[in-house]
């Protein structure tokens, strides 16, 4: 009889834990879920037991290795699909295609939208103005409209440090003026923040906009400085620096960004804007030296005239994110670059040599 009671209590505890765990598991739509940040968020969400719906159209603008980068995204998702099976759904469609996106929202009971799909990069935006406006602004409106239509109460959206324009007021804080954009890309992200506020105000959707500061790490974008520099140094090719190399950047390791995104997914806070940076800055020339040390080869640098859309400095204050989300960036640049180079050696150089 005593044993029976004990077993009953044990079963109750197991049942409670099961119910609790299931209640914590969410269904999350990750737009741009095949990309650098999106793929990493998808992986982390799957690891903790969530169901992830990836919506991505596998595009990459403004660089010669777009096909290769898109293939990398496909390969990465294929590995995750193989591992997580029915917890991962992948839809190849554009956020500009409202009808196809509607089908995705109709099919799945989505708890949270993590909207990362966009065209990115200040220089790319100068070449592809129309695409940036269509995807980053109209696409965002489409996703928020569908969130309202299907009763999704919380959306996390990717903004950018670019919204600070060429501000000299560092470290950047969320309350400072961001009316003066230096790039069309920054302007599309500022628009995203304004639109997100409208959807919160009119429809009560919780919208959290995250301003990412230059993210680097494994699976990094092929059109971004960390990858371009590492690749050039490894292959002993000249790398191009626009300007005199004294620009200052706050580089943020991918794991810290993923941590901030997941904390935001888990905590609806009405309308909010947060910086997600490392808070440590480095001059571009020194950054190149750290990569060269990591790779174990010399850099060959060609200087070209600076581009007006490139800002002089970025530097995040993350006090607000620490206070409200518990966001604490941990990675040191040296360690983050080492992890990126480990990945680069394993995945990229291997593919190139095959
Ligand atoms: P990424 O290019 O690797 O990922 C973006 C993904 O969006 C890609 O997989 C692409 O195929 C997809 N996409 C583009 N247009 C689409 C469309 N119309 N429909 C569906 N999918 C589409 O870029 P990332 O670096 O992972 O950036 C993710 C988000 O974070 C973007 O919104 C970007 O603007 C923002 N951001 C990134 C950084 C950074 O340093 N990487 C900094 C600030 C902000």
CSV table of C-alpha atoms and ligand atoms in Angstrom, one decimal:
chain,number,residue,atom,x,y,z
A,1,UNK,CA,0.0,0.0,0.0
A,2,UNK,CA,2.9,2.4,1.0
A,3,UNK,CA,4.7,1.5,-2.2
A,4,UNK,CA,1.5,2.2,-4.1
A,5,UNK,CA,1.2,5.7,-2.6
A,6,UNK,CA,4.9,6.4,-3.4
A,7,UNK,CA,4.5,5.3,-7.0
A,8,UNK,CA,1.3,7.4,-7.3
A,9,UNK,CA,3.2,10.6,-6.1
A,10,UNK,CA,6.1,9.8,-8.4
A,11,UNK,CA,3.7,9.5,-11.4
A,12,UNK,CA,2.0,12.8,-10.4
A,13,UNK,CA,5.4,14.5,-10.4
A,14,UNK,CA,6.4,13.1,-13.7
A,15,UNK,CA,3.0,14.1,-15.2
A,16,UNK,CA,3.4,17.7,-13.8
A,17,UNK,CA,6.8,17.9,-15.3
A,18,UNK,CA,5.5,16.6,-18.6
A,19,UNK,CA,2.7,19.1,-18.7
A,20,UNK,CA,5.0,22.0,-17.6
A,21,UNK,CA,7.5,21.1,-20.3
A,22,UNK,CA,4.9,20.9,-23.0
A,23,UNK,CA,3.4,24.2,-21.9
A,24,UNK,CA,6.8,25.8,-22.3
A,25,UNK,CA,7.4,24.4,-25.8
A,26,UNK,CA,6.2,26.9,-28.4
A,27,UNK,CA,5.6,27.0,-32.1
A,28,UNK,CA,7.7,29.7,-33.5
A,29,UNK,CA,7.7,31.1,-37.1
A,30,UNK,CA,11.2,32.2,-38.0
A,31,UNK,CA,11.2,34.3,-41.2
A,32,UNK,CA,14.6,34.3,-42.8
A,33,UNK,CA,15.2,31.1,-40.8
A,34,UNK,CA,17.7,29.8,-43.3
A,35,UNK,CA,20.0,32.8,-42.9
A,36,UNK,CA,23.0,33.4,-40.7
A,37,UNK,CA,21.2,34.6,-37.6
A,38,UNK,CA,17.9,32.7,-38.5
A,39,UNK,CA,19.6,29.4,-38.9
A,40,UNK,CA,21.3,29.8,-35.5
A,41,UNK,CA,18.1,30.8,-33.8
A,42,UNK,CA,16.2,27.9,-35.4
A,43,UNK,CA,18.9,25.4,-34.2
A,44,UNK,CA,18.7,26.8,-30.6
A,45,UNK,CA,14.9,26.7,-30.5
A,46,UNK,CA,14.8,23.1,-31.8
A,47,UNK,CA,17.5,22.1,-29.2
A,48,UNK,CA,15.2,23.3,-26.4
A,49,UNK,CA,12.2,21.5,-27.7
A,50,UNK,CA,10.2,24.2,-29.6
A,51,UNK,CA,8.6,23.6,-33.0
A,52,UNK,CA,10.1,25.8,-35.6
A,53,UNK,CA,8.5,27.0,-38.9
A,54,UNK,CA,11.1,28.4,-41.2
A,55,UNK,CA,9.9,30.7,-44.0
A,56,UNK,CA,12.7,31.8,-46.3
A,57,UNK,CA,13.1,32.3,-50.1
A,58,UNK,CA,16.9,31.7,-50.2
A,59,UNK,CA,18.0,34.9,-51.7
A,60,UNK,CA,21.2,36.8,-51.2
A,61,UNK,CA,21.9,40.1,-52.9
A,62,UNK,CA,25.0,42.0,-53.8
A,63,UNK,CA,27.9,39.5,-53.9
A,64,UNK,CA,29.5,37.1,-56.3
A,65,UNK,CA,29.2,34.1,-53.9
A,66,UNK,CA,25.4,34.3,-53.5
A,67,UNK,CA,24.8,30.8,-55.0
A,68,UNK,CA,27.3,29.2,-52.7
A,69,UNK,CA,25.9,31.1,-49.6
A,70,UNK,CA,22.4,29.9,-50.5
A,71,UNK,CA,23.5,26.3,-50.9
A,72,UNK,CA,25.2,26.6,-47.4
A,73,UNK,CA,21.8,27.7,-46.0
A,74,UNK,CA,20.0,24.7,-47.6
A,75,UNK,CA,22.6,22.2,-46.4
A,76,UNK,CA,22.4,23.6,-42.9
A,77,UNK,CA,18.6,23.3,-42.8
A,78,UNK,CA,18.8,19.8,-44.3
A,79,UNK,CA,20.9,18.6,-41.4
A,80,UNK,CA,18.5,20.2,-38.9
A,81,UNK,CA,15.5,18.6,-40.6
A,82,UNK,CA,17.2,15.3,-40.5
A,83,UNK,CA,17.8,15.6,-36.8
A,84,UNK,CA,14.6,17.2,-35.7
A,85,UNK,CA,12.1,15.7,-38.2
A,86,UNK,CA,8.5,16.8,-37.3
A,87,UNK,CA,9.6,19.7,-35.1
A,88,UNK,CA,10.9,21.6,-38.1
A,89,UNK,CA,8.9,22.7,-41.1
A,90,UNK,CA,10.5,24.5,-44.0
A,91,UNK,CA,8.6,26.7,-46.4
A,92,UNK,CA,10.4,28.2,-49.4
A,93,UNK,CA,8.5,31.3,-50.1
A,94,UNK,CA,8.9,35.1,-50.0
A,95,UNK,CA,7.4,37.3,-47.4
A,96,UNK,CA,6.2,39.4,-50.3
A,97,UNK,CA,3.9,36.6,-51.4
A,98,UNK,CA,1.0,37.1,-49.0
A,99,UNK,CA,-1.1,34.2,-50.2
A,100,UNK,CA,1.7,31.6,-49.6
A,101,UNK,CA,2.5,33.2,-46.2
A,102,UNK,CA,-1.2,33.1,-45.3
A,103,UNK,CA,-1.2,29.3,-46.0
A,104,UNK,CA,1.7,28.9,-43.5
A,105,UNK,CA,-0.1,30.9,-40.8
A,106,UNK,CA,-3.3,28.9,-41.5
A,107,UNK,CA,-1.5,25.5,-41.2
A,108,UNK,CA,0.3,26.1,-38.0
A,109,UNK,CA,-0.9,27.5,-34.6
A,110,UNK,CA,2.0,30.0,-34.3
A,111,UNK,CA,2.7,31.3,-30.8
A,112,UNK,CA,5.5,33.7,-31.6
A,113,UNK,CA,6.8,35.3,-34.9
A,114,UNK,CA,10.5,35.9,-35.1
A,115,UNK,CA,10.9,38.1,-38.1
A,116,UNK,CA,14.4,38.1,-39.4
A,117,UNK,CA,13.9,37.9,-43.2
A,118,UNK,CA,15.4,41.0,-44.9
A,119,UNK,CA,17.9,42.2,-47.4
A,120,UNK,CA,20.8,43.4,-45.4
A,121,UNK,CA,23.9,45.6,-45.7
A,122,UNK,CA,24.3,49.3,-46.2
A,123,UNK,CA,26.3,48.9,-49.4
A,124,UNK,CA,23.9,46.3,-50.9
A,125,UNK,CA,21.0,48.7,-50.3
A,126,UNK,CA,22.6,51.3,-52.6
A,127,UNK,CA,22.5,48.8,-55.5
A,128,UNK,CA,19.1,47.2,-54.9
A,129,UNK,CA,16.9,50.0,-53.6
A,130,UNK,CA,13.6,48.5,-54.9
A,131,UNK,CA,14.3,45.0,-53.4
A,132,UNK,CA,15.2,46.5,-50.0
A,133,UNK,CA,12.0,48.5,-49.9
A,134,UNK,CA,9.8,45.6,-51.1
A,135,UNK,CA,11.2,43.0,-48.7
A,136,UNK,CA,12.2,45.0,-45.6
A,137,UNK,CA,9.1,47.3,-45.5
A,138,UNK,CA,6.3,45.7,-47.5
A,139,UNK,CA,7.4,42.2,-46.4
A,140,UNK,CA,7.3,43.3,-42.7
A,141,UNK,CA,3.8,44.8,-43.1
A,142,UNK,CA,2.7,41.5,-44.7
A,143,UNK,CA,4.0,39.4,-41.8
A,144,UNK,CA,2.5,41.7,-39.1
A,145,UNK,CA,-0.8,41.8,-40.9
A,146,UNK,CA,-0.9,37.9,-40.9
A,147,UNK,CA,0.2,37.9,-37.2
A,148,UNK,CA,-2.9,40.1,-36.4
A,149,UNK,CA,-5.2,38.0,-38.7
A,150,UNK,CA,-4.1,34.7,-37.0
A,151,UNK,CA,-4.0,36.1,-33.4
A,152,UNK,CA,-0.3,35.9,-32.8
A,153,UNK,CA,0.3,38.0,-29.7
A,154,UNK,CA,4.1,38.4,-29.8
A,155,UNK,CA,6.5,39.3,-32.6
A,156,UNK,CA,10.2,39.8,-32.4
A,157,UNK,CA,11.7,41.8,-35.3
A,158,UNK,CA,15.2,42.3,-36.5
A,159,UNK,CA,16.3,45.9,-36.6
A,160,UNK,CA,19.9,47.1,-36.8
A,161,UNK,CA,22.5,49.4,-35.3
A,162,UNK,CA,22.3,51.1,-38.7
A,163,UNK,CA,19.3,53.1,-37.4
A,164,UNK,CA,21.8,55.2,-35.4
A,165,UNK,CA,23.1,56.6,-38.6
A,166,UNK,CA,26.5,58.5,-38.3
A,167,UNK,CA,25.8,59.5,-34.7
A,168,UNK,CA,28.8,60.4,-32.6
A,169,UNK,CA,26.8,60.0,-29.4
A,170,UNK,CA,28.3,56.8,-28.1
A,171,UNK,CA,27.6,54.3,-26.6
A,172,UNK,CA,24.3,54.3,-28.5
A,173,UNK,CA,21.2,54.1,-26.3
A,174,UNK,CA,17.7,53.2,-27.4
A,175,UNK,CA,16.3,56.6,-26.3
A,176,UNK,CA,18.6,58.7,-28.4
A,177,UNK,CA,17.5,60.3,-31.6
A,178,UNK,CA,17.4,58.1,-34.7
A,179,UNK,CA,15.8,60.5,-37.2
A,180,UNK,CA,18.9,60.9,-39.3
A,181,UNK,CA,19.6,57.8,-41.4
A,182,UNK,CA,22.9,57.4,-43.4
A,183,UNK,CA,21.8,54.5,-45.5
A,184,UNK,CA,18.6,53.2,-47.2
A,185,UNK,CA,19.1,50.0,-45.3
A,186,UNK,CA,19.1,51.9,-42.0
A,187,UNK,CA,16.0,53.7,-43.2
A,188,UNK,CA,14.2,50.4,-43.9
A,189,UNK,CA,15.0,49.2,-40.4
A,190,UNK,CA,13.9,52.5,-38.8
A,191,UNK,CA,10.6,52.0,-40.8
A,192,UNK,CA,10.3,48.5,-39.4
A,193,UNK,CA,10.5,49.9,-35.9
A,194,UNK,CA,7.8,52.6,-36.6
A,195,UNK,CA,5.5,50.0,-38.3
A,196,UNK,CA,6.0,47.6,-35.4
A,197,UNK,CA,4.8,50.3,-33.0
A,198,UNK,CA,1.7,50.9,-35.1
A,199,UNK,CA,0.8,47.2,-34.9
A,200,UNK,CA,1.3,47.3,-31.1
A,201,UNK,CA,-0.8,50.5,-30.8
A,202,UNK,CA,-3.6,49.5,-33.1
A,203,UNK,CA,-3.9,45.8,-32.5
A,204,UNK,CA,-2.2,45.1,-29.2
A,205,UNK,CA,0.4,42.8,-30.6
A,206,UNK,CA,3.6,42.8,-28.5
A,207,UNK,CA,6.4,43.9,-30.8
A,208,UNK,CA,10.1,43.7,-29.8
A,209,UNK,CA,12.6,45.3,-32.2
A,210,UNK,CA,16.2,44.2,-31.8
A,211,UNK,CA,19.0,46.4,-33.0
A,212,UNK,CA,21.8,43.9,-33.8
A,213,UNK,CA,25.4,45.2,-33.9
A,214,UNK,CA,27.6,43.6,-36.6
A,215,UNK,CA,27.2,39.9,-36.0
A,216,UNK,CA,30.0,37.4,-36.7
A,217,UNK,CA,30.5,33.7,-36.2
A,218,UNK,CA,30.0,30.3,-37.8
A,219,UNK,CA,27.7,30.4,-40.9
A,220,UNK,CA,28.4,34.2,-41.2
A,221,UNK,CA,27.2,36.1,-44.2
A,222,UNK,CA,29.6,35.9,-47.2
A,223,UNK,CA,29.1,39.7,-47.9
A,224,UNK,CA,30.1,40.8,-44.4
A,225,UNK,CA,33.6,42.0,-43.3
A,226,UNK,CA,34.4,39.2,-40.9
A,227,UNK,CA,33.9,36.5,-43.5
A,228,UNK,CA,35.4,38.5,-46.4
A,229,UNK,CA,38.5,39.3,-44.3
A,230,UNK,CA,38.9,35.8,-43.0
A,231,UNK,CA,38.5,34.3,-46.5
A,232,UNK,CA,41.0,36.8,-48.1
A,233,UNK,CA,43.6,36.2,-45.4
A,234,UNK,CA,43.3,32.5,-45.5
A,235,UNK,CA,43.6,32.5,-49.3
A,236,UNK,CA,46.4,35.2,-49.2
A,237,UNK,CA,44.4,37.5,-51.4
A,238,UNK,CA,44.2,41.3,-51.1
A,239,UNK,CA,41.3,42.5,-49.0
A,240,UNK,CA,39.6,45.8,-49.6
A,241,UNK,CA,39.1,48.3,-46.8
A,242,UNK,CA,36.9,51.3,-47.6
A,243,UNK,CA,38.2,54.4,-45.9
A,244,UNK,CA,41.4,54.6,-43.9
A,245,UNK,CA,40.7,51.6,-41.6
A,246,UNK,CA,40.0,53.7,-38.5
A,247,UNK,CA,36.2,53.0,-38.4
A,248,UNK,CA,35.1,51.6,-35.1
A,249,UNK,CA,32.8,48.7,-34.7
A,250,UNK,CA,31.0,46.8,-32.0
A,251,UNK,CA,31.3,43.2,-33.3
A,252,UNK,CA,28.9,40.7,-31.6
A,253,UNK,CA,29.3,37.0,-31.5
A,254,UNK,CA,26.4,35.0,-32.9
A,255,UNK,CA,25.7,33.0,-29.7
A,256,UNK,CA,25.1,36.3,-27.7
A,257,UNK,CA,22.7,37.5,-30.4
A,258,UNK,CA,20.8,34.2,-30.3
A,259,UNK,CA,20.6,34.4,-26.5
A,260,UNK,CA,19.1,37.9,-26.8
A,261,UNK,CA,16.6,36.8,-29.4
A,262,UNK,CA,15.4,33.8,-27.4
A,263,UNK,CA,15.1,35.9,-24.3
A,264,UNK,CA,13.0,38.4,-26.3
A,265,UNK,CA,10.9,35.5,-27.7
A,266,UNK,CA,10.2,34.3,-24.2
A,267,UNK,CA,9.2,37.8,-22.8
A,268,UNK,CA,6.5,39.8,-24.5
A,269,UNK,CA,6.9,43.4,-23.2
A,270,UNK,CA,4.5,45.5,-25.2
A,271,UNK,CA,6.4,47.7,-27.7
A,272,UNK,CA,10.2,47.6,-27.0
A,273,UNK,CA,13.4,48.4,-28.8
A,274,UNK,CA,16.7,46.8,-27.6
A,275,UNK,CA,20.3,47.1,-28.6
A,276,UNK,CA,22.0,43.7,-28.8
A,277,UNK,CA,25.7,44.4,-29.1
A,278,UNK,CA,28.9,43.2,-27.4
A,279,UNK,CA,29.6,46.7,-25.9
A,280,UNK,CA,33.3,46.2,-26.8
A,281,UNK,CA,34.6,48.2,-29.8
A,282,UNK,CA,37.6,47.7,-32.0
A,283,UNK,CA,39.2,49.8,-34.8
A,284,UNK,CA,38.8,48.0,-38.2
A,285,UNK,CA,42.6,47.7,-38.8
A,286,UNK,CA,43.0,46.0,-35.4
A,287,UNK,CA,40.1,43.7,-36.2
A,288,UNK,CA,41.9,42.6,-39.3
A,289,UNK,CA,45.0,41.9,-37.2
A,290,UNK,CA,43.1,39.7,-34.8
A,291,UNK,CA,41.7,37.8,-37.8
A,292,UNK,CA,45.2,37.4,-39.2
A,293,UNK,CA,46.5,36.1,-35.9
A,294,UNK,CA,43.6,33.7,-35.7
A,295,UNK,CA,44.2,32.4,-39.2
A,296,UNK,CA,48.0,32.4,-38.7
A,297,UNK,CA,48.7,34.4,-41.9
A,298,UNK,CA,49.5,38.0,-42.9
A,299,UNK,CA,46.8,40.3,-44.3
A,300,UNK,CA,47.2,42.1,-47.6
A,301,UNK,CA,45.2,45.3,-47.6
A,302,UNK,CA,44.1,47.5,-50.4
A,303,UNK,CA,42.5,50.8,-49.4
A,304,UNK,CA,39.7,52.4,-51.4
A,305,UNK,CA,37.7,55.6,-50.8
A,306,UNK,CA,35.2,55.4,-48.0
A,307,UNK,CA,31.5,55.0,-48.8
A,308,UNK,CA,29.1,57.7,-47.5
A,309,UNK,CA,26.6,55.1,-46.2
A,310,UNK,CA,29.3,53.5,-44.0
A,311,UNK,CA,29.2,55.1,-40.5
A,312,UNK,CA,32.3,56.0,-38.5
A,313,UNK,CA,31.5,54.1,-35.4
A,314,UNK,CA,29.0,51.7,-33.7
A,315,UNK,CA,29.0,51.0,-30.0
A,316,UNK,CA,26.1,49.5,-28.1
A,317,UNK,CA,24.9,50.3,-24.6
A,318,UNK,CA,23.0,47.1,-23.5
A,319,UNK,CA,21.9,48.4,-20.1
A,320,UNK,CA,18.2,48.3,-21.1
A,321,UNK,CA,18.5,44.7,-22.5
A,322,UNK,CA,20.3,43.6,-19.3
A,323,UNK,CA,17.6,45.2,-17.1
A,324,UNK,CA,14.5,43.9,-18.9
A,325,UNK,CA,15.7,40.8,-20.6
A,326,UNK,CA,18.7,39.7,-18.6
A,327,UNK,CA,20.9,39.9,-21.8
A,328,UNK,CA,24.6,39.7,-21.0
A,329,UNK,CA,27.0,39.3,-23.9
A,330,UNK,CA,29.7,36.9,-23.0
A,331,UNK,CA,32.0,36.2,-26.0
A,332,UNK,CA,35.4,37.7,-26.3
A,333,UNK,CA,36.3,38.7,-29.8
A,334,UNK,CA,39.4,36.5,-29.9
A,335,UNK,CA,37.4,33.4,-28.8
A,336,UNK,CA,34.5,34.2,-31.2
A,337,UNK,CA,36.8,34.6,-34.1
A,338,UNK,CA,38.6,31.3,-33.2
A,339,UNK,CA,35.2,29.5,-33.3
A,340,UNK,CA,34.4,31.1,-36.6
A,341,UNK,CA,37.7,30.0,-38.0
A,342,UNK,CA,37.2,26.5,-36.7
A,343,UNK,CA,33.9,26.4,-38.7
A,344,UNK,CA,35.5,28.1,-41.7
A,345,UNK,CA,38.3,25.5,-41.8
A,346,UNK,CA,35.9,22.6,-41.4
A,347,UNK,CA,33.1,23.7,-43.7
A,348,UNK,CA,34.3,26.3,-46.2
A,349,UNK,CA,37.8,25.3,-47.0
A,350,UNK,CA,36.8,21.7,-47.2
A,351,UNK,CA,34.1,22.5,-49.8
A,352,UNK,CA,36.5,24.7,-51.8
A,353,UNK,CA,39.1,21.9,-51.8
A,354,UNK,CA,36.7,19.2,-53.0
B,1,LIG,P1,20.9,36.6,-44.0
B,1,LIG,O1,20.9,37.2,-45.3
B,1,LIG,O2,21.9,35.5,-43.7
B,1,LIG,O3,19.5,36.1,-43.6
B,1,LIG,C1,18.3,36.7,-44.1
B,1,LIG,C2,17.4,35.7,-44.7
B,1,LIG,O4,16.3,36.3,-45.2
B,1,LIG,C3,18.1,34.9,-45.8
B,1,LIG,O5,18.1,33.5,-45.6
B,1,LIG,C4,17.3,35.3,-47.0
B,1,LIG,O6,17.1,34.2,-47.9
B,1,LIG,C5,15.9,35.6,-46.4
B,1,LIG,N1,15.1,36.5,-47.2
B,1,LIG,C6,15.5,37.7,-47.8
B,1,LIG,N2,14.4,38.2,-48.4
B,1,LIG,C7,13.4,37.4,-48.2
B,1,LIG,C8,12.0,37.4,-48.6
B,1,LIG,N3,11.5,38.3,-49.4
B,1,LIG,N4,11.2,36.4,-48.2
B,1,LIG,C9,11.7,35.4,-47.4
B,1,LIG,N5,13.0,35.3,-47.0
B,1,LIG,C10,13.8,36.3,-47.4
B,1,LIG,O7,21.2,37.8,-43.0
B,1,LIG,P2,21.4,37.8,-41.4
B,1,LIG,O8,22.7,38.4,-41.2
B,1,LIG,O9,21.1,36.5,-40.8
B,1,LIG,O10,20.3,38.9,-40.9
B,1,LIG,C11,19.1,38.5,-40.3
B,1,LIG,C12,18.4,39.8,-39.9
B,1,LIG,O11,19.2,40.5,-39.0
B,1,LIG,C13,18.1,40.7,-41.1
B,1,LIG,O12,16.8,41.3,-40.9
B,1,LIG,C14,19.2,41.7,-41.0
B,1,LIG,O13,18.8,42.9,-41.6
B,1,LIG,C15,19.3,41.8,-39.5
B,1,LIG,N6,20.7,42.3,-39.1
B,1,LIG,C16,21.8,41.6,-39.3
B,1,LIG,C17,23.0,42.0,-38.8
B,1,LIG,C18,24.3,41.2,-39.0
B,1,LIG,O14,25.3,41.7,-38.5
B,1,LIG,N7,24.2,40.0,-39.5
B,1,LIG,C19,23.1,43.3,-38.2
B,1,LIG,C20,21.9,44.0,-38.0
B,1,LIG,C21,20.7,43.5,-38.5
